[in-house]
Coordinates of N, CA and C and ligand atoms in Angstrom, one line a residue:
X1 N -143.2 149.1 164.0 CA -144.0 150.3 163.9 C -143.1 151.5 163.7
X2 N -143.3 152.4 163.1 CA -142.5 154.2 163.1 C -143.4 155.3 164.2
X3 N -142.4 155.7 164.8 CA -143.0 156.4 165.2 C -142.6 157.7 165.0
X4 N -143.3 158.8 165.2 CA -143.6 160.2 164.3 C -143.0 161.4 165.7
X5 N -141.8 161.7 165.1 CA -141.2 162.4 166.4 C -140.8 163.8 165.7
X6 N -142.0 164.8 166.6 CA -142.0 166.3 166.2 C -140.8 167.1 167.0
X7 N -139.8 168.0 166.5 CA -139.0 168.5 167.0 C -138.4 169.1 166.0
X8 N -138.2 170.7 166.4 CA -137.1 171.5 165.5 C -136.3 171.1 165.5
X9 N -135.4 170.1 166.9 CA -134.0 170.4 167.3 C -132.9 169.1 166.8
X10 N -132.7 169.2 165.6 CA -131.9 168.0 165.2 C -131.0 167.0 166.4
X11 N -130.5 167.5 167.3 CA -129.8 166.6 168.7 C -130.6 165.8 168.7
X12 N -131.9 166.6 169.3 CA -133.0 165.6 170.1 C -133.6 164.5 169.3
X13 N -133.7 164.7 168.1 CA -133.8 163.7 166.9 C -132.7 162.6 166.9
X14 N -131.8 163.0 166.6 CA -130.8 162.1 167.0 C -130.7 161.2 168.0
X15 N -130.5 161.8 168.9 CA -130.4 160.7 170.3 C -131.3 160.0 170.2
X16 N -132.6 160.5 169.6 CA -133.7 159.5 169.7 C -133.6 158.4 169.0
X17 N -133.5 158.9 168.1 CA -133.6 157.7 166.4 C -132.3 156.5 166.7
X18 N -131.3 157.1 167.1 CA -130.2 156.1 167.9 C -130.3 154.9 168.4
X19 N -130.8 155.8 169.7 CA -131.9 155.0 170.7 C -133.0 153.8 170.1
X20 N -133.6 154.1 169.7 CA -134.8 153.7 169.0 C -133.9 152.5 168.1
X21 N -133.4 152.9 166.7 CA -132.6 152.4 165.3 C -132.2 150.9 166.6
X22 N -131.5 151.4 167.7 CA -130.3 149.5 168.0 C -131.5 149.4 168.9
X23 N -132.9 149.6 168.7 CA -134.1 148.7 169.6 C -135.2 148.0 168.1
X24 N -134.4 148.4 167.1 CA -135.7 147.7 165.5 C -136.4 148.8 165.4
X25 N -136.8 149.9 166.2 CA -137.9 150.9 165.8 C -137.2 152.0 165.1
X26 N -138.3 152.6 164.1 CA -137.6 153.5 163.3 C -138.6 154.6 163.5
X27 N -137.6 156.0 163.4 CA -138.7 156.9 164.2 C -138.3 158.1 162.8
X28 N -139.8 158.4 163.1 CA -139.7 159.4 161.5 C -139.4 160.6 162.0
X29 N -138.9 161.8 161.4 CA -138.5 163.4 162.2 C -139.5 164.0 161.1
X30 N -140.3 164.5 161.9 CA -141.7 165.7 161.7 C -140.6 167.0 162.1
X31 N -140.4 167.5 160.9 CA -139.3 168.5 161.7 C -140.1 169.8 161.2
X32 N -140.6 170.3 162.4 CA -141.0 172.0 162.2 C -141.2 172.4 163.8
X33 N -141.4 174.0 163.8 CA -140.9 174.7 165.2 C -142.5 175.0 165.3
X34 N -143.1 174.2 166.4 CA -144.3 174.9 166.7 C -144.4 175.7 168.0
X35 N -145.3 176.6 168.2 CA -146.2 177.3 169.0 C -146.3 176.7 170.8
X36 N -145.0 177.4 171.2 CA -145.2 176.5 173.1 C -145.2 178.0 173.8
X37 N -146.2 177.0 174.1 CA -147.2 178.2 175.5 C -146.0 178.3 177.0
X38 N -145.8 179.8 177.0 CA -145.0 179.5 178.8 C -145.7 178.9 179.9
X39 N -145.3 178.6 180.8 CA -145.8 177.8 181.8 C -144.6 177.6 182.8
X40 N -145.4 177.5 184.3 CA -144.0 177.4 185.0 C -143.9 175.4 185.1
X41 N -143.9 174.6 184.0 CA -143.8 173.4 184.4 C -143.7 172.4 183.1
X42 N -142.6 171.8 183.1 CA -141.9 171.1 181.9 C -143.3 170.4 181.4
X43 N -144.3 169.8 182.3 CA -145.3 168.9 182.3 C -146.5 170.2 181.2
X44 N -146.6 171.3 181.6 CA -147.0 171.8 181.4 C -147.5 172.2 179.5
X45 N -145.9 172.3 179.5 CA -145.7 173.2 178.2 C -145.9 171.7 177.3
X46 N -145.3 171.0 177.7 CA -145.4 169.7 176.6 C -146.6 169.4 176.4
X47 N -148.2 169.4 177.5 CA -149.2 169.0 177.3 C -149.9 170.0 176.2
X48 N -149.3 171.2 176.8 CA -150.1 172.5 175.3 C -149.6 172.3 174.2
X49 N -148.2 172.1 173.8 CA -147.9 171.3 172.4 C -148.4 170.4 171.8
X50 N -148.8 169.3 172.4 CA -149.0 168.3 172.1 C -151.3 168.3 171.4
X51 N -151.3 168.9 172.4 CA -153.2 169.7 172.3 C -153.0 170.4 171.3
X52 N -152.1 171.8 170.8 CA -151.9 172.4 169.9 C -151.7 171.6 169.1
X53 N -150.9 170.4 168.7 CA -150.7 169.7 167.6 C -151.3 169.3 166.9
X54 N -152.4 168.6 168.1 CA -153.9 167.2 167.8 C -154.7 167.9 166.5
X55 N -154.7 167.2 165.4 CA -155.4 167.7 164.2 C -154.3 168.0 163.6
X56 N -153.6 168.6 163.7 CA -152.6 169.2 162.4 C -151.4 168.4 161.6
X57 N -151.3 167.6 163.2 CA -150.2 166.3 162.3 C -150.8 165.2 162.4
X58 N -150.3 164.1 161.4 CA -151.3 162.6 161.1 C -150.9 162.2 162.8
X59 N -151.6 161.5 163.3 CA -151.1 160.5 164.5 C -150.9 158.9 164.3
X60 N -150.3 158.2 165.2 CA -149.6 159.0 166.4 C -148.5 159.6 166.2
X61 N -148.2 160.9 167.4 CA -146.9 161.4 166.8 C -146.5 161.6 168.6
X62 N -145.6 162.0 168.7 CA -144.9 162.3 169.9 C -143.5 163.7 170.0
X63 N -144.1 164.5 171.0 CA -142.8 165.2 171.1 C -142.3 165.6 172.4
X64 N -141.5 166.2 172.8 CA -141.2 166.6 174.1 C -140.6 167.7 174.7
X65 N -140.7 167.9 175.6 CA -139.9 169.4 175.9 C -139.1 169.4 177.1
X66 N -137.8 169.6 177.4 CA -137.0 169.7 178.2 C -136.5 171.1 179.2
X67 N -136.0 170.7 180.5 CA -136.2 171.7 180.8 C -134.4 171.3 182.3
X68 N -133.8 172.7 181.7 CA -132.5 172.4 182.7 C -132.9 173.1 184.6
X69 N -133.1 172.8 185.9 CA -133.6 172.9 187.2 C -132.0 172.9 188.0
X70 N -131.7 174.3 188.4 CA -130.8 174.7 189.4 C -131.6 174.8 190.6
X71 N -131.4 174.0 191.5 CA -131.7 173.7 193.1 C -131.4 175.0 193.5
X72 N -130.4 175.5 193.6 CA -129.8 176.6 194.2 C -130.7 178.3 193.8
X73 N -131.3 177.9 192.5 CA -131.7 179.2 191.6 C -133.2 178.7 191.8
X74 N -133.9 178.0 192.5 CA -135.3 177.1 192.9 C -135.9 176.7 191.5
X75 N -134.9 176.4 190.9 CA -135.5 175.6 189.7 C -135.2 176.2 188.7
X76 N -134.9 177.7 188.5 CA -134.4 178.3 187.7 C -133.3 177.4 186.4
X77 N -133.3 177.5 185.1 CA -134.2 178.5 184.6 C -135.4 177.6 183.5
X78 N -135.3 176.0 184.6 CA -136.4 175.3 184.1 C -137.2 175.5 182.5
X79 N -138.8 176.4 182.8 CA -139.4 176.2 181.7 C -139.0 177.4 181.3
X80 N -137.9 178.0 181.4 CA -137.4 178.9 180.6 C -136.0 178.4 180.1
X81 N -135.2 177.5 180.1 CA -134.7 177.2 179.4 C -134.2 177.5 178.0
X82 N -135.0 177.4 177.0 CA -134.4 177.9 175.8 C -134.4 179.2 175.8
X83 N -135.1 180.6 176.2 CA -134.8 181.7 176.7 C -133.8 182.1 177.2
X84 N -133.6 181.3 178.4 CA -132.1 181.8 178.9 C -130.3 181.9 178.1
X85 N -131.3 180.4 177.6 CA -130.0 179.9 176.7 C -129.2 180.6 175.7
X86 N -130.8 181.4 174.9 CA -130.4 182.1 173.8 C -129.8 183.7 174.5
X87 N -130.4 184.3 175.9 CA -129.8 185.6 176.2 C -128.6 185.2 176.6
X88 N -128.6 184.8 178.2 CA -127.4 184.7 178.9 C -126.7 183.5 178.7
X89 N -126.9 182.6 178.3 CA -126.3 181.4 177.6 C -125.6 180.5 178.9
X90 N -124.5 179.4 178.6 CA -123.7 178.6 179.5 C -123.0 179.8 180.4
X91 N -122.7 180.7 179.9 CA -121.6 181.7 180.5 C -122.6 182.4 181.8
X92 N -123.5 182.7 181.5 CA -124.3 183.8 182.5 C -124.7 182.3 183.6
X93 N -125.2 181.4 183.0 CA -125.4 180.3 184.2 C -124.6 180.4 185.1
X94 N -123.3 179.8 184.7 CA -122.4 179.8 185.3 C -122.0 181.1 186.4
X95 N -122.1 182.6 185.7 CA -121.9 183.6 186.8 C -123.0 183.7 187.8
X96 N -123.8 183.0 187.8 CA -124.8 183.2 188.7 C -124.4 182.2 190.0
X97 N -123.8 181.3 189.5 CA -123.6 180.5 190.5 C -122.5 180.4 191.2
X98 N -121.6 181.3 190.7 CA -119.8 181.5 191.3 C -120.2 181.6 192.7
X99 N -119.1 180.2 193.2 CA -119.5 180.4 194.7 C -120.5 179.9 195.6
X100 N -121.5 179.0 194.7 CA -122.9 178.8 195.3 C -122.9 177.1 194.7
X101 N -124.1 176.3 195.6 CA -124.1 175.0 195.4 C -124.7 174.8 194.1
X102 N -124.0 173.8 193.4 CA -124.3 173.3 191.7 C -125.1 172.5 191.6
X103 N -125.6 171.9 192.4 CA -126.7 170.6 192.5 C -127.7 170.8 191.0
X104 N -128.2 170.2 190.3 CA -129.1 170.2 189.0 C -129.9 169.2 188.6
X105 N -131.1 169.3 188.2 CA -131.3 168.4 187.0 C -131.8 168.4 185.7
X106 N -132.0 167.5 184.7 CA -132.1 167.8 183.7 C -133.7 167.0 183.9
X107 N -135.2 167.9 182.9 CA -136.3 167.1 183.1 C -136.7 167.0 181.5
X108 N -137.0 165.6 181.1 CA -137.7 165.6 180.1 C -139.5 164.9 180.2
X109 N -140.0 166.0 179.6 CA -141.9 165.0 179.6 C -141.9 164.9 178.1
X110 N -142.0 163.8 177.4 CA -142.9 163.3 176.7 C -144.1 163.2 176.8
X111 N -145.0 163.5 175.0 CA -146.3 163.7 175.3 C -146.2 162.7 174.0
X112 N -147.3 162.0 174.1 CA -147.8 161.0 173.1 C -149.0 160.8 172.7
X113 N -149.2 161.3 171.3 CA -150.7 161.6 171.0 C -151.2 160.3 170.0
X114 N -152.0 159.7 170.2 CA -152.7 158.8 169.6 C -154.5 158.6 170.2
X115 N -155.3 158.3 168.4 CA -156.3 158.4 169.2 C -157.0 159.4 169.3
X116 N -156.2 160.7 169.7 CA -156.7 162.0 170.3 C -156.2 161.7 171.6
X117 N -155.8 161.1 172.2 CA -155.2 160.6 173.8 C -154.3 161.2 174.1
X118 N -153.6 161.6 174.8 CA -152.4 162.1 175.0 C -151.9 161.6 176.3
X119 N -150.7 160.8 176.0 CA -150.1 160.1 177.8 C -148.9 161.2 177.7
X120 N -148.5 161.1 178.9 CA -147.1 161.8 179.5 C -146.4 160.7 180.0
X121 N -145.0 160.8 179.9 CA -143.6 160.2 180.6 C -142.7 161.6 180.7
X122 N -142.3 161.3 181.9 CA -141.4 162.2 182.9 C -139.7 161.1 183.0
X123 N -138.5 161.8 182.2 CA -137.5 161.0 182.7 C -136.3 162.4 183.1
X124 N -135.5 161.9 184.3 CA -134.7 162.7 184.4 C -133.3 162.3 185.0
X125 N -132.4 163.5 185.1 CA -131.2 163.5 185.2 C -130.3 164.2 185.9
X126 N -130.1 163.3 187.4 CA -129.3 163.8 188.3 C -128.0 164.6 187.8
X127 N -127.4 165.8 188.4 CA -126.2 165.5 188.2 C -126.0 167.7 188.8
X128 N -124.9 168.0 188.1 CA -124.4 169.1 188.5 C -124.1 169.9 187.7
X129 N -124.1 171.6 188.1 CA -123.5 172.2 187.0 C -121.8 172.7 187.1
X130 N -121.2 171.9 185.9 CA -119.7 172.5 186.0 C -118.8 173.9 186.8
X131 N -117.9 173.5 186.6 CA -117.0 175.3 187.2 C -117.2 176.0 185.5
X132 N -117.0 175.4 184.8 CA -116.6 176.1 183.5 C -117.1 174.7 182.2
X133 N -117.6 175.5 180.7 CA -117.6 174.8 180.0 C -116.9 173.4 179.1
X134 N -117.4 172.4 179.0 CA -116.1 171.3 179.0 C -117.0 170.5 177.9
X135 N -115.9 170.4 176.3 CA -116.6 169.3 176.1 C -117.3 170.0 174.6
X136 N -117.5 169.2 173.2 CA -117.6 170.1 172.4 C -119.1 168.9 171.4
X137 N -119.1 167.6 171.9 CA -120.5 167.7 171.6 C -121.7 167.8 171.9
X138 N -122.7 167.0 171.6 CA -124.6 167.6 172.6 C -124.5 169.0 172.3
X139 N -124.9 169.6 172.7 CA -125.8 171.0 172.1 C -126.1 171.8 174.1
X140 N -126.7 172.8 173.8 CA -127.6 173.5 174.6 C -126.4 173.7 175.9
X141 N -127.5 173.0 177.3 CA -126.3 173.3 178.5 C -125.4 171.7 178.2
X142 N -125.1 170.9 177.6 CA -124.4 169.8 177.9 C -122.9 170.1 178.6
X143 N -122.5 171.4 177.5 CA -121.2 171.6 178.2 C -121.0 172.0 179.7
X144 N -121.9 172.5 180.5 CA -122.1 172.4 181.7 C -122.4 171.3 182.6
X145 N -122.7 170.6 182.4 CA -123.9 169.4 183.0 C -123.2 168.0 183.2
X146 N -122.8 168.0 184.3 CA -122.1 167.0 185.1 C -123.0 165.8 185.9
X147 N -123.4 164.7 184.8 CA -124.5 164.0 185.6 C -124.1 163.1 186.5
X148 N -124.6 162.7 187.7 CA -124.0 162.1 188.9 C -123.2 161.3 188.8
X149 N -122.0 160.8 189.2 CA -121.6 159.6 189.0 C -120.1 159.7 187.7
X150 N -120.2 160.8 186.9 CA -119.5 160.7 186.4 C -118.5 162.3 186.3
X151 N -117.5 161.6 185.9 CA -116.3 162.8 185.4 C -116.7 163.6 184.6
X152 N -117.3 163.4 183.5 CA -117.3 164.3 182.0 C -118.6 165.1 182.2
X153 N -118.2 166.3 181.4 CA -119.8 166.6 180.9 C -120.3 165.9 180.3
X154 N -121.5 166.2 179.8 CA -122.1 165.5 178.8 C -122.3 165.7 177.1
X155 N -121.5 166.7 177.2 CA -121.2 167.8 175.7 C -118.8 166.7 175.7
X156 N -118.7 166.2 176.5 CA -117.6 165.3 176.7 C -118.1 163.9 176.1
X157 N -119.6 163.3 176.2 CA -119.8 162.0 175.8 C -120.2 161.7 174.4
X158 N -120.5 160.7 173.5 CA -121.0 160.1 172.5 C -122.3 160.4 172.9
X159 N -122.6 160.1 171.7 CA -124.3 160.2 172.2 C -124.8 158.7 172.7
X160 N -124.0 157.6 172.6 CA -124.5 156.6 173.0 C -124.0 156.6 174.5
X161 N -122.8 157.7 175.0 CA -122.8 157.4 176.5 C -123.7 158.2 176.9
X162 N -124.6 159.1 176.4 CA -125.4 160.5 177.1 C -126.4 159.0 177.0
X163 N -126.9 158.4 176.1 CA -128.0 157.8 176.3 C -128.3 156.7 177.0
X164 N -126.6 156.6 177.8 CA -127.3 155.6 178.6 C -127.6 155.7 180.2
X165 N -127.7 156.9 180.6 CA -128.4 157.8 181.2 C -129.5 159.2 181.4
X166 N -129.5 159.5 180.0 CA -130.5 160.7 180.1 C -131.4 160.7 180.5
X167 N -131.9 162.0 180.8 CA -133.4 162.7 180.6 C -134.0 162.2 179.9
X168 N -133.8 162.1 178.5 CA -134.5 161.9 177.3 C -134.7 161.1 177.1
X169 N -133.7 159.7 177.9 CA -133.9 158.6 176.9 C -134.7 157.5 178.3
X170 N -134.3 158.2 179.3 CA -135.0 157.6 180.7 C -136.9 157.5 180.5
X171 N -137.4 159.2 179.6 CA -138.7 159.1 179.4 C -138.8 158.4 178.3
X172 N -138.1 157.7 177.2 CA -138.2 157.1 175.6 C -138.5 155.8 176.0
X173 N -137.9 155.2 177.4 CA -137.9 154.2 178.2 C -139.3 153.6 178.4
X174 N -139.6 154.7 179.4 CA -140.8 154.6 179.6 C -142.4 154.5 179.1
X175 N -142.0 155.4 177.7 CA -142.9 155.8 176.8 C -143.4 154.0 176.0
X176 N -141.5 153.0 176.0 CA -141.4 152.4 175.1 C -142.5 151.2 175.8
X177 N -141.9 151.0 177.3 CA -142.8 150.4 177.9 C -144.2 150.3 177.8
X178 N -145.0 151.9 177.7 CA -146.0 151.7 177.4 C -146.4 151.0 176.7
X179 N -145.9 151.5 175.5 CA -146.1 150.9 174.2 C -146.1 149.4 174.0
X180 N -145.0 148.3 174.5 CA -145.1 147.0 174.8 C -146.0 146.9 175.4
X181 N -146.5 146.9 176.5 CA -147.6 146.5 177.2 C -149.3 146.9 176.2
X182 N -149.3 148.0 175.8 CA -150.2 148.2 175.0 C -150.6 147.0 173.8
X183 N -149.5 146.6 173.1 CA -149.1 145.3 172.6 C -148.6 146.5 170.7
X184 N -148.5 147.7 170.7 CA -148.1 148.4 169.8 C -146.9 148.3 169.3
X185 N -145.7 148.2 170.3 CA -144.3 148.1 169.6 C -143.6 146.7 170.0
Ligands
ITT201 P1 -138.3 171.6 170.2 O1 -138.5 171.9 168.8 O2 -138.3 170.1 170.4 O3 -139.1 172.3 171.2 P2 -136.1 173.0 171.5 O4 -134.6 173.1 171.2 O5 -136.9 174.3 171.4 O6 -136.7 172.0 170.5 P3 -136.8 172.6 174.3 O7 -137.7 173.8 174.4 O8 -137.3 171.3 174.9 O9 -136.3 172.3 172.9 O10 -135.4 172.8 175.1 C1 -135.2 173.9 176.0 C2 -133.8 174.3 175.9 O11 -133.0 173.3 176.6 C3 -133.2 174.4 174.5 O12 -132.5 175.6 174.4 C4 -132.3 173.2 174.4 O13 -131.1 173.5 173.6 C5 -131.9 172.8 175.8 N1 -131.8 171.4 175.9 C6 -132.9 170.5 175.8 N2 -132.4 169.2 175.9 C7 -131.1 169.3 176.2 C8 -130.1 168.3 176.5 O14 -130.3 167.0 176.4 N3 -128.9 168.8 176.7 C9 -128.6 170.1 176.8 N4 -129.5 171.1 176.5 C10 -130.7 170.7 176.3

């Protein structure tokens, strides 16, 4: 089967199609920047994308939205995420926290439209935010983002070491499961 993966953000394409390509599935990139409603909840904003979508792209399609959660900052700067990223960037995270507990995680929800249906998968990703930026691939906060267990950031790994723990690929998991059971993929 192909499946139809909506996203501006070429990374997130990637990791996926990766992912997907050494499992036999091949996943097609619907690449355009649509219309996401704010919301204080990763669950949230993905379900109004995905509603917003229903009708305009052929189905099934699937996209997702991610969202970086400082414990210390009560979740901050979550479903603002790409907001922050673009004002205060890795650097301003970081000054916010000089001195203060790092604790983090990274959340991804996938929304999967078929049918008119829409399911959700929630995968995520323990880990911490750095003293300082480290690390020059992945995109966004990777250069910060110390997931449990390991030394590197994750802007430090391949994309096949990021994916054998992420956010992203923890919900692609899940999504995939569905899908077997469904008897689809
Ligand atoms: P879409 O077209 O799929 O919405 P986007 O880049 O706008 O692409 P999000 O709103 O889901 O994606 O992402 C919020 C921000 O979090 C955005 O600035 C990303 O760069 C960043 N981000 C998302 N996933 C990440 C990851 O795996 N590692 C580091 N940063 C990430």
């Amino acid at each position: 089967m192909i499946l139809r993966f909506i996203t501006s953000n070429e990374h997130k394409y990637e990791e996926i199609r990766q992912y997907l390509k050494e499992r036999g599935i091949e996943c097609q990139w619907v690449r355009m920047k649509y219309e996401e409603i704010q919301d204080d909840t990763t669950e949230a904003i993905s379900l109004a994308s995905a509603q917003y979508l229903r009708g305009k792209v052929e189905e099934p399609f699937f996209l997702e939205d991610t969202g970086l959660y400082v414990k210390e900052l009560r979740g901050f700067p979550g479903p603002y995420s790409s907001y922050v990223l673009r004002t205060i960037g890795n650097e301003g995270i970081l000054s916010l926290l000089k001195g203060r507990e790092r604790d983090a995680i990274f959340k991804t929800v996938i929304s999967y439209c078929e049918n008119g249906n829409i399911s959700q998968f929630t995968g995520i990703l323990k880990g911490r935010i750095g003293e300082y930026e480290r690390g020059s691939s992945g995109f966004g906060f990777d250069p910060i983002f110390i997931p449990e267990g390991s030394e590197k950031s994750l802007a430090e790994m391949s994309i096949r070491e990021k994916n054998e723990h992420s956010h992203r690929i923890n919900a692609l998991r899940q999504f995939m499961e569905f899908l077997e059971n469904k008897g689809s993929a």
